[in-house]
Amino acid sequence: MKIAVLGTGMVGQAVAGGLTRVGHQVVIGTRDPQATLARTDTDGMGNPPFSAWHAEHGDVELATYADAASGADLVVLAGNGFAALDMVTAAGADNLAGKVLVDISNPLDFSAGFPPSLFVKDTDSLGEQIQRAFPDVRVVKSLNTLTAPLMVDPRLLGESTTVFVSGDDADAKATVTDLLTSLGHDDVIDLGGIETARGTEMLLPLWLRTMGALGTGMFNVKVVR
């Protein structure tokens, strides 16, 4: 497929690289491609600028959000949760209409420090907010319960683990499940409608504290049944 990945950070880079590895044509979307490539500073976690990654992944095109989305068969939202709605808006409702949007963002609020809280929870979710704002887009929440490298290569853990999909469109969820399987995920649970994204988003407080206890994000849950 032609896949647009919206977001140039660590998650967007990992997802774009993984999707390219399994044979997809990938374009990364950003607000201003020239400004993105011109940055030379590291991010808040000390990761090198996007230009360093892009220099090693010349087969991945960089474009505006709108241009990336317009030519894509499927779109992955891989940005900061606070910016998620703005990013989808910039991609353009017309460019996204009828397409599958895989939302892997989380509503993390770092305003009070670490660990973050959630700026939406319990009675709503970021996935639902995106679906309401863009009713013609087929939103599927998935992969938001994993650290970036495991999203695209779960075999790094050496054993089977579980990922989830949430969404209102059965065909969209089937498409995403096939994509997940191609990346190596062998246990995908369909939780139901997009409202079930509340559950996976609310896993993040537990995930973050587990990361703190283990000293690494290289882990995942397994639903044993």
CSV table of N, CA and C in Angstrom, one decimal, residues 1 4 24 34 37 44 76 151 168 199:
chain,number,residue,atom,x,y,z
A,1,MET,N,0.8,-1.2,0.0
A,1,MET,CA,0.0,0.0,0.0
A,1,MET,C,0.9,1.3,0.0
A,4,ALA,N,0.8,6.9,4.4
A,4,ALA,CA,1.2,8.2,4.9
A,4,ALA,C,1.4,8.0,6.5
A,24,HIS,N,5.9,-1.7,2.0
A,24,HIS,CA,4.9,-0.6,1.6
A,24,HIS,C,5.7,0.7,1.2
A,34,GLN,N,10.7,21.7,4.7
A,34,GLN,CA,12.0,22.3,4.7
A,34,GLN,C,12.4,22.6,6.1
A,37,LEU,N,13.6,19.4,7.9
A,37,LEU,CA,14.9,19.0,7.5
A,37,LEU,C,16.0,19.9,7.9
A,44,GLY,N,13.6,16.2,23.0
A,44,GLY,CA,13.6,16.2,24.4
A,44,GLY,C,14.2,15.0,25.1
A,76,VAL,N,-1.4,6.7,9.0
A,76,VAL,CA,-1.1,6.4,10.4
A,76,VAL,C,-0.8,7.7,11.1
A,151,MET,N,6.2,-1.7,18.0
A,151,MET,CA,5.1,-1.6,17.2
A,151,MET,C,5.3,-2.3,15.8
A,168,ASP,N,-15.1,1.5,14.5
A,168,ASP,CA,-16.5,1.2,14.1
A,168,ASP,C,-16.7,0.5,12.8
A,199,GLY,N,-10.2,2.1,26.8
A,199,GLY,CA,-9.5,1.1,27.5
A,199,GLY,C,-8.0,1.1,27.2
